[in-house]
Short mmCIF file of C-alpha atoms in Angstrom, two decimals:
data_model
loop_
_atom_site.label_atom_id
_atom_site.label_comp_id
_atom_site.label_asym_id
_atom_site.label_seq_id
_atom_site.Cartn_x
_atom_site.Cartn_y
_atom_site.Cartn_z
CA MET A 1209 -33.98 -42.17 48.92
CA LYS A 1210 -32.04 -41.23 45.82
CA LYS A 1211 -29.73 -43.92 44.46
CA PRO A 1212 -27.57 -42.45 41.65
CA MET A 1213 -27.93 -44.41 38.44
CA LYS A 1214 -24.25 -44.28 37.63
CA PHE A 1215 -23.40 -45.96 40.94
CA LEU A 1216 -25.91 -48.75 40.38
CA ALA A 1217 -24.56 -49.19 36.85
CA LEU A 1218 -21.10 -49.78 38.32
CA LEU A 1219 -22.50 -52.57 40.46
CA LEU A 1220 -24.28 -54.11 37.49
CA ALA A 1221 -21.03 -53.96 35.53
CA SER A 1222 -19.45 -55.99 38.29
CA ALA A 1223 -22.22 -58.61 37.71
CA LEU A 1224 -23.37 -58.35 41.34
CA ALA A 1225 -27.10 -57.97 41.87
CA VAL A 1226 -28.33 -55.85 44.73
CA ALA A 1227 -31.14 -57.41 46.69
CA ALA A 1228 -34.08 -55.39 47.88
CA PHE A 1229 -34.07 -54.62 51.55
CA ALA A 1230 -36.68 -53.82 54.15
CA ALA A 1231 -37.14 -50.33 55.54
CA CYS A 1232 -34.95 -49.72 58.58
CA SER A 1233 -36.88 -49.94 61.82
CA PRO A 1234 -36.34 -51.38 65.27
CA GLN A 1235 -37.41 -54.99 65.54
CA PRO A 1236 -40.28 -55.88 67.86
CA ASP A 1237 -39.33 -57.08 71.31
CA ASP A 1238 -40.00 -60.73 72.09
CA ASP A 1239 -40.58 -61.00 75.83
CA THR A 1240 -40.02 -64.76 75.79
CA ASP A 1241 -36.39 -64.43 74.60
CA ASP A 1242 -35.12 -62.71 77.76
CA PRO A 1243 -36.37 -63.96 81.13
CA THR A 1244 -35.16 -60.70 82.72
CA ASP A 1245 -37.26 -58.61 80.33
CA GLN A 1246 -40.91 -59.57 80.80
CA ASP A 1247 -42.39 -56.32 79.50
CA GLY A 1248 -40.15 -55.45 76.51
CA THR A 1249 -38.48 -52.60 78.37
CA GLY A 1250 -34.95 -53.85 78.82
CA GLY A 1251 -35.59 -54.33 82.52
CA ASN A 1252 -35.69 -50.63 83.42
CA GLY A 1253 -39.05 -49.39 82.20
CA GLU A 1254 -37.80 -48.03 78.84
CA ALA A 1255 -38.57 -49.73 75.51
CA TRP A 1256 -35.54 -50.94 73.56
CA SER A 1257 -34.81 -49.05 70.35
CA VAL A 1258 -31.87 -48.58 67.96
CA THR A 1259 -31.91 -45.97 65.18
CA LEU A 1260 -29.03 -45.51 62.71
CA ASN A 1261 -28.15 -42.17 61.19
CA SER A 1262 -28.29 -43.67 57.68
CA ASP A 1263 -30.14 -46.59 56.05
CA TYR A 1264 -28.25 -46.51 52.73
CA GLU A 1265 -24.64 -45.79 51.78
CA GLU A 1266 -22.75 -45.89 48.51
CA LEU A 1267 -19.00 -46.47 48.73
CA PHE A 1268 -16.07 -47.29 46.47
CA VAL A 1269 -13.56 -49.97 47.32
CA GLY A 1270 -11.11 -48.46 49.82
CA GLY A 1271 -13.56 -45.89 51.11
CA GLY A 1272 -15.41 -45.78 54.38
CA VAL A 1273 -18.16 -44.12 56.37
CA GLN A 1274 -18.92 -43.60 60.05
CA LEU A 1275 -22.32 -44.81 61.19
CA THR A 1276 -23.82 -43.78 64.49
CA ALA A 1277 -26.64 -45.38 66.50
CA ALA A 1278 -29.11 -43.67 68.82
CA VAL A 1279 -30.03 -46.16 71.54
CA THR A 1280 -32.72 -46.40 74.18
CA PRO A 1281 -32.01 -46.87 76.99
CA GLN A 1282 -29.08 -44.48 76.62
CA GLY A 1283 -25.70 -45.91 77.42
CA GLU A 1284 -26.55 -49.42 76.31
CA ALA A 1285 -23.75 -51.15 74.37
CA VAL A 1286 -24.19 -51.50 70.62
CA ALA A 1287 -23.04 -54.57 68.67
CA TRP A 1288 -22.11 -54.08 65.01
CA THR A 1289 -22.13 -56.81 62.36
CA SER A 1290 -21.83 -57.05 58.56
CA SER A 1291 -23.72 -59.60 56.49
CA ASP A 1292 -20.77 -59.93 54.14
CA GLU A 1293 -17.29 -58.99 55.32
CA SER A 1294 -15.85 -59.60 51.88
CA VAL A 1295 -17.81 -56.53 50.81
CA ALA A 1296 -17.83 -54.30 53.91
CA THR A 1297 -16.45 -54.63 57.41
CA VAL A 1298 -17.62 -52.67 60.42
CA SER A 1299 -15.64 -51.77 63.53
CA GLU A 1300 -16.85 -51.95 67.12
CA ASN A 1301 -17.64 -48.20 66.94
CA GLY A 1302 -19.59 -48.32 63.68
CA TYR A 1303 -16.96 -47.35 61.06
CA VAL A 1304 -17.75 -49.15 57.80
CA GLN A 1305 -14.85 -49.98 55.46
CA ALA A 1306 -15.50 -50.96 51.86
CA VAL A 1307 -13.26 -53.89 50.88
CA GLY A 1308 -14.94 -55.47 47.82
CA THR A 1309 -17.68 -54.90 45.27
CA GLY A 1310 -21.27 -55.92 46.05
CA SER A 1311 -23.74 -55.27 48.81
CA ALA A 1312 -23.77 -55.89 52.51
CA THR A 1313 -26.17 -55.10 55.32
CA VAL A 1314 -24.63 -53.54 58.41
CA THR A 1315 -26.63 -54.16 61.55
CA ALA A 1316 -26.47 -52.33 64.89
CA SER A 1317 -28.14 -54.14 67.77
CA ALA A 1318 -28.72 -53.45 71.44
CA GLY A 1319 -30.80 -55.70 73.66
CA GLU A 1320 -33.81 -56.91 71.65
CA ALA A 1321 -33.70 -54.08 69.08
CA GLU A 1322 -31.69 -53.49 65.93
CA ASP A 1323 -31.48 -51.27 62.88
CA THR A 1324 -29.79 -51.83 59.51
CA CYS A 1325 -28.01 -49.94 56.75
CA LEU A 1326 -27.61 -51.27 53.20
CA VAL A 1327 -24.09 -50.64 51.84
CA LEU A 1328 -23.37 -50.77 48.11
CA VAL A 1329 -19.74 -51.02 47.09
CA ALA A 1330 -18.37 -50.56 43.56
CA ASN A 1331 -14.91 -50.36 42.01
CA PRO A 1332 -13.62 -46.82 41.52
CA VAL A 1333 -13.24 -45.48 37.96
CA GLU A 1334 -9.79 -44.03 37.39
CA ALA A 1335 -9.45 -40.69 35.56
CA THR A 1336 -7.33 -40.24 32.45
CA SER A 1337 -7.20 -36.47 33.05
CA LEU A 1338 -7.78 -34.38 36.18
CA GLU A 1339 -7.74 -30.60 36.72
CA LEU A 1340 -9.04 -28.42 39.55
CA SER A 1341 -11.14 -25.29 39.10
CA GLN A 1342 -8.58 -23.24 41.13
CA SER A 1343 -4.92 -23.69 42.02
CA SER A 1344 -5.07 -21.28 45.00
CA LEU A 1345 -7.71 -19.40 46.90
CA THR A 1346 -8.16 -17.25 50.01
CA MET A 1347 -10.82 -17.84 52.63
CA GLN A 1348 -11.84 -16.25 55.92
CA LEU A 1349 -12.68 -18.18 59.09
CA GLY A 1350 -16.06 -19.82 58.78
CA TRP A 1351 -16.31 -19.47 55.02
CA ARG A 1352 -17.52 -22.34 52.83
CA MET A 1353 -16.32 -22.66 49.27
CA SER A 1354 -16.28 -25.47 46.71
CA LEU A 1355 -13.59 -26.81 44.41
CA ARG A 1356 -14.56 -28.56 41.18
CA ALA A 1357 -12.56 -31.44 39.74
CA ASP A 1358 -12.77 -31.63 35.98
CA VAL A 1359 -12.12 -35.27 35.02
CA GLN A 1360 -12.22 -37.55 32.06
CA PRO A 1361 -14.11 -39.79 31.90
CA ALA A 1362 -16.89 -37.83 33.55
CA ASN A 1363 -17.80 -40.71 35.90
CA ALA A 1364 -14.25 -41.06 37.23
CA THR A 1365 -13.98 -41.49 41.02
CA VAL A 1366 -12.41 -38.56 42.84
CA THR A 1367 -11.24 -38.58 46.45
CA TRP A 1368 -10.42 -35.42 48.42
CA SER A 1369 -7.89 -34.77 51.16
CA THR A 1370 -6.42 -31.82 53.08
CA SER A 1371 -2.90 -31.45 54.42
CA ASP A 1372 -4.15 -29.75 57.59
CA ARG A 1373 -7.63 -30.34 58.99
CA SER A 1374 -7.03 -27.64 61.64
CA VAL A 1375 -6.96 -25.07 58.78
CA VAL A 1376 -9.48 -26.33 56.21
CA THR A 1377 -11.66 -29.41 55.92
CA VAL A 1378 -12.90 -30.92 52.68
CA SER A 1379 -15.92 -33.08 52.01
CA ALA A 1380 -16.28 -36.04 49.65
CA SER A 1381 -17.64 -33.62 47.02
CA GLY A 1382 -14.90 -30.95 47.33
CA SER A 1383 -16.71 -28.57 49.66
CA LEU A 1384 -14.27 -26.60 51.83
CA LEU A 1385 -14.76 -25.20 55.34
CA ALA A 1386 -12.21 -22.75 56.83
CA VAL A 1387 -11.77 -23.70 60.46
CA GLY A 1388 -8.39 -22.10 61.41
CA ALA A 1389 -5.98 -19.46 60.24
CA GLY A 1390 -3.04 -20.64 58.14
CA THR A 1391 -2.43 -22.48 54.87
CA ALA A 1392 -3.27 -25.99 53.73
CA THR A 1393 -3.12 -27.93 50.52
CA VAL A 1394 -6.34 -29.57 49.31
CA THR A 1395 -5.78 -32.45 46.89
CA ALA A 1396 -8.09 -34.32 44.53
CA THR A 1397 -6.96 -37.81 43.55
CA SER A 1398 -8.22 -40.31 40.93
CA GLY A 1399 -6.18 -43.38 40.22
CA GLN A 1400 -2.62 -42.30 39.54
CA LEU A 1401 -3.55 -38.63 38.94
CA ALA A 1402 -3.68 -35.83 41.50
CA ALA A 1403 -4.22 -32.05 41.49
CA SER A 1404 -3.86 -29.62 44.36
CA CYS A 1405 -5.09 -26.21 45.50
CA LEU A 1406 -3.23 -24.05 48.00
CA VAL A 1407 -5.77 -22.58 50.46
CA TYR A 1408 -5.08 -19.51 52.61
CA VAL A 1409 -7.35 -18.99 55.62
CA ARG A 1410 -7.15 -15.46 56.97
CA PRO A 1411 -7.25 -15.04 60.73
CA GLY A 1412 -9.65 -12.75 62.57
CA VAL A 1413 -9.51 -10.64 65.69
CA GLY A 1414 -9.48 -12.94 68.68
CA SER A 1415 -7.76 -15.79 66.84
CA GLU A 1416 -4.23 -17.05 67.48
CA VAL A 1417 -1.68 -15.65 65.04
CA PRO A 1418 -0.65 -18.18 62.37
CA ASP A 1419 3.01 -19.11 62.28
CA PHE A 1420 5.27 -17.60 59.63
CA THR A 1421 8.97 -16.87 59.22
CA VAL A 1422 10.49 -13.77 57.54
CA GLN A 1423 14.12 -12.79 56.91
CA VAL A 1424 15.44 -9.78 58.89
CA TYR A 1425 17.31 -6.76 57.48
CA ASP A 1426 20.32 -5.10 59.04
CA ASN A 1427 18.94 -1.61 59.65
CA ALA A 1428 22.34 0.07 59.44
CA THR A 1429 23.31 -1.37 56.04
CA GLY A 1430 19.89 -2.26 54.65
CA GLU A 1431 21.14 -5.74 53.73
CA LEU A 1432 19.32 -8.94 54.48
CA THR A 1433 20.86 -11.04 57.23
CA ASP A 1434 20.68 -14.71 58.18
CA GLN A 1435 18.41 -13.80 61.10
CA THR A 1436 14.66 -14.52 60.93
CA TYR A 1437 11.57 -13.46 62.78
CA SER A 1438 8.54 -15.59 63.73
CA PRO A 1439 5.65 -14.62 66.07
CA ALA A 1440 6.94 -17.05 68.69
CA ASP A 1441 10.02 -14.78 69.02
CA SER A 1442 7.99 -11.98 70.59
CA LEU A 1443 5.58 -13.91 72.82
CA GLY A 1444 5.28 -12.21 76.19
CA LYS A 1445 5.25 -8.77 74.60
CA VAL A 1446 2.75 -6.81 72.57
CA THR A 1447 3.69 -7.12 68.92
CA VAL A 1448 2.85 -4.68 66.10
CA ILE A 1449 3.31 -6.12 62.60
CA ASN A 1450 3.18 -3.66 59.69
CA PHE A 1451 3.18 -4.73 56.09
CA TRP A 1452 4.58 -2.07 53.76
CA GLY A 1453 6.43 -1.32 50.52
CA VAL A 1454 8.70 1.49 49.33
CA TRP A 1455 6.39 1.99 46.35
CA CYS A 1456 3.52 2.77 48.75
CA GLY A 1457 3.39 6.47 49.77
CA PRO A 1458 1.06 5.98 52.75
CA CYS A 1459 3.30 3.16 53.97
CA LYS A 1460 6.38 5.37 54.07
CA SER A 1461 4.43 8.22 55.62
CA GLU A 1462 3.25 6.18 58.62
CA LEU A 1463 6.58 4.40 59.36
CA PRO A 1464 7.73 7.25 61.71
CA ALA A 1465 4.71 6.48 63.95
CA PHE A 1466 5.83 2.87 64.17
CA ASP A 1467 9.42 3.97 64.81
CA ARG A 1468 8.23 6.15 67.70
CA ILE A 1469 6.22 3.33 69.26
CA ALA A 1470 9.20 1.00 68.97
CA SER A 1471 11.53 3.47 70.71
CA GLU A 1472 9.16 4.44 73.53
CA ASP A 1473 8.35 1.02 75.03
CA GLU A 1474 10.76 -1.90 75.30
CA ASP A 1475 7.78 -4.19 76.04
CA VAL A 1476 6.48 -3.60 72.53
CA VAL A 1477 8.01 -5.28 69.45
CA VAL A 1478 7.43 -3.56 66.10
CA VAL A 1479 8.05 -5.62 62.95
CA ALA A 1480 7.87 -3.99 59.52
CA VAL A 1481 7.57 -6.59 56.80
CA HIS A 1482 8.37 -5.42 53.27
CA SER A 1483 6.43 -6.93 50.33
CA VAL A 1484 8.13 -9.17 47.77
CA MET A 1485 6.95 -6.67 45.17
CA SER A 1486 9.49 -4.01 44.08
CA MET A 1487 11.72 -4.84 47.02
CA ALA A 1488 14.90 -3.55 45.39
CA GLY A 1489 14.43 -0.07 46.94
CA ALA A 1490 13.85 -1.37 50.49
CA PRO A 1491 17.54 -1.64 51.62
CA SER A 1492 18.42 1.97 50.80
CA HIS A 1493 15.23 3.37 52.33
CA ILE A 1494 15.84 1.44 55.58
CA ALA A 1495 19.51 2.37 55.82
CA GLU A 1496 18.99 6.05 55.02
CA ASN A 1497 15.96 6.63 57.27
CA TYR A 1498 16.02 4.04 60.08
CA PRO A 1499 19.65 2.92 60.69
CA ASP A 1500 19.22 3.14 64.49
CA SER A 1501 15.56 2.26 64.71
CA ALA A 1502 14.19 -0.34 67.13
CA ILE A 1503 11.87 -1.56 64.35
CA VAL A 1504 12.61 -5.10 63.17
CA PHE A 1505 12.62 -4.69 59.39
CA ALA A 1506 12.05 -7.89 57.48
CA GLN A 1507 11.37 -9.21 54.01
CA ASP A 1508 8.23 -11.19 53.18
CA THR A 1509 8.42 -14.51 51.34
CA GLN A 1510 6.37 -15.93 48.55
CA ALA A 1511 4.81 -19.38 48.96
CA GLU A 1512 4.84 -21.85 46.10
CA ASN A 1513 1.90 -21.21 43.80
CA ALA A 1514 0.92 -18.16 45.83
CA SER A 1515 -0.21 -14.98 44.05
CA SER A 1516 1.65 -12.69 46.43
CA ASP A 1517 3.26 -12.34 49.86
CA ASP A 1518 3.14 -15.32 52.19
CA ALA A 1519 3.05 -13.69 55.64
CA PHE A 1520 0.89 -10.81 54.32
CA TYR A 1521 -1.83 -13.18 53.23
CA ALA A 1522 -1.46 -15.40 56.28
CA LEU A 1523 -2.23 -12.40 58.47
CA GLY A 1524 -5.32 -11.20 56.61
CA GLY A 1525 -3.84 -9.11 53.78
CA ASN A 1526 -6.27 -8.54 50.92
CA GLY A 1527 -3.93 -7.10 48.31
CA SER A 1528 -3.78 -3.51 49.61
CA TYR A 1529 -1.03 -1.84 51.63
CA PRO A 1530 -0.32 -0.77 54.33
CA HIS A 1531 -1.76 -3.50 56.52
CA THR A 1532 -1.30 -3.60 60.30
CA VAL A 1533 -1.85 -6.44 62.83
CA ILE A 1534 -1.44 -6.16 66.59
CA LEU A 1535 -0.90 -9.15 68.87
CA ASN A 1536 -1.23 -9.32 72.65
CA ALA A 1537 1.40 -11.03 74.83
CA GLU A 1538 -0.27 -14.41 74.30
CA GLY A 1539 -0.04 -14.15 70.52
CA GLU A 1540 -3.74 -13.46 69.93
CA ILE A 1541 -4.80 -10.92 67.32
CA THR A 1542 -6.37 -7.87 68.94
CA TYR A 1543 -6.41 -5.56 65.87
CA MET A 1544 -6.30 -5.93 62.11
CA HIS A 1545 -6.59 -3.02 59.62
CA THR A 1546 -5.79 -2.25 56.04
CA GLY A 1547 -4.97 1.43 55.47
CA SER A 1548 -2.99 4.19 57.15
CA ILE A 1549 -2.84 4.62 60.92
CA THR A 1550 -1.76 7.62 63.09
CA TYR A 1551 0.54 7.58 66.07
CA ASP A 1552 -2.27 8.43 68.52
CA THR A 1553 -4.46 5.60 67.24
CA LEU A 1554 -1.56 3.18 67.25
CA ALA A 1555 -0.56 4.12 70.84
CA ALA A 1556 -4.19 3.62 72.01
CA LEU A 1557 -4.37 0.21 70.32
CA VAL A 1558 -1.11 -0.94 71.86
CA ALA A 1559 -2.36 0.12 75.31
CA GLU A 1560 -5.56 -1.84 74.70
CA ALA A 1561 -3.56 -4.93 73.66
CA LYS A 1562 -1.63 -4.72 76.94
CA GLY A 1563 -4.97 -5.06 78.73
#
């Protein structure tokens, strides 16, 4: 098994020698130790065995790792111990916490069998400079991507965290996995330094709509009001959300179709969200063309460090307009499309969303 030289060097620098250890394997059963186990089977015909998922772990002080034990017979209780709790402690469910530099052997035992894992612990090296390869990125559900932390010195210890594990997870090496629609901040930390990346995870058809809030226009005057719209406001009804801009010819051309849908069915909510780009012309266009419309006109917002519209990206926008998303009454996405849409197609999609 590979043992990185830089990690071993850290241990040597701490003047703590690492002893050699035997290969992990279940210990032989001694029938004489347990009068109820005369055949080495744990009393039920199955041979005792314990197998850990890892036989070697490298940690820095303050870090931890979850060990798991496969036990035969299944369901038997596992006892966990550490040979040196000043180096590493272990909980009753196998979570190892690094508390001091050095080495410790963690043992999992059940019945007459046991297995071990050697744990090496070193002091973390603090960075004097830290930068991430990206400050923001967009992912789709199921995508894996990696962030790179550029640090000085090169062997500085970097830890990773995410503000929302239901949106994106991050590994100890900066590997990201998009698990839910929304936004999350991934942060790399080394000593007193930290750098963050804002991650957008686009939803897909069948997923629950991510939450967002946009400011609503007064259709008659075209002015922004203090009212807001969020997807929770239209739960129980089919919702059509259209992202548009006055600078976009196809956007303006298809708005009458959305206006017609909004006026025909009171069980359908139509929300037209204008981009933060070139929004100065939006008020007059709304007031002149849709003063009495049932459409809820709204203004998108721009998240900190984001490259463009907040709600637009949260609902799968890829930089092109128009973009339309349809939700069923439960708030699940039933349709998502970038490009123009006709009234007939829109009406059919709304009917489908109603079920």
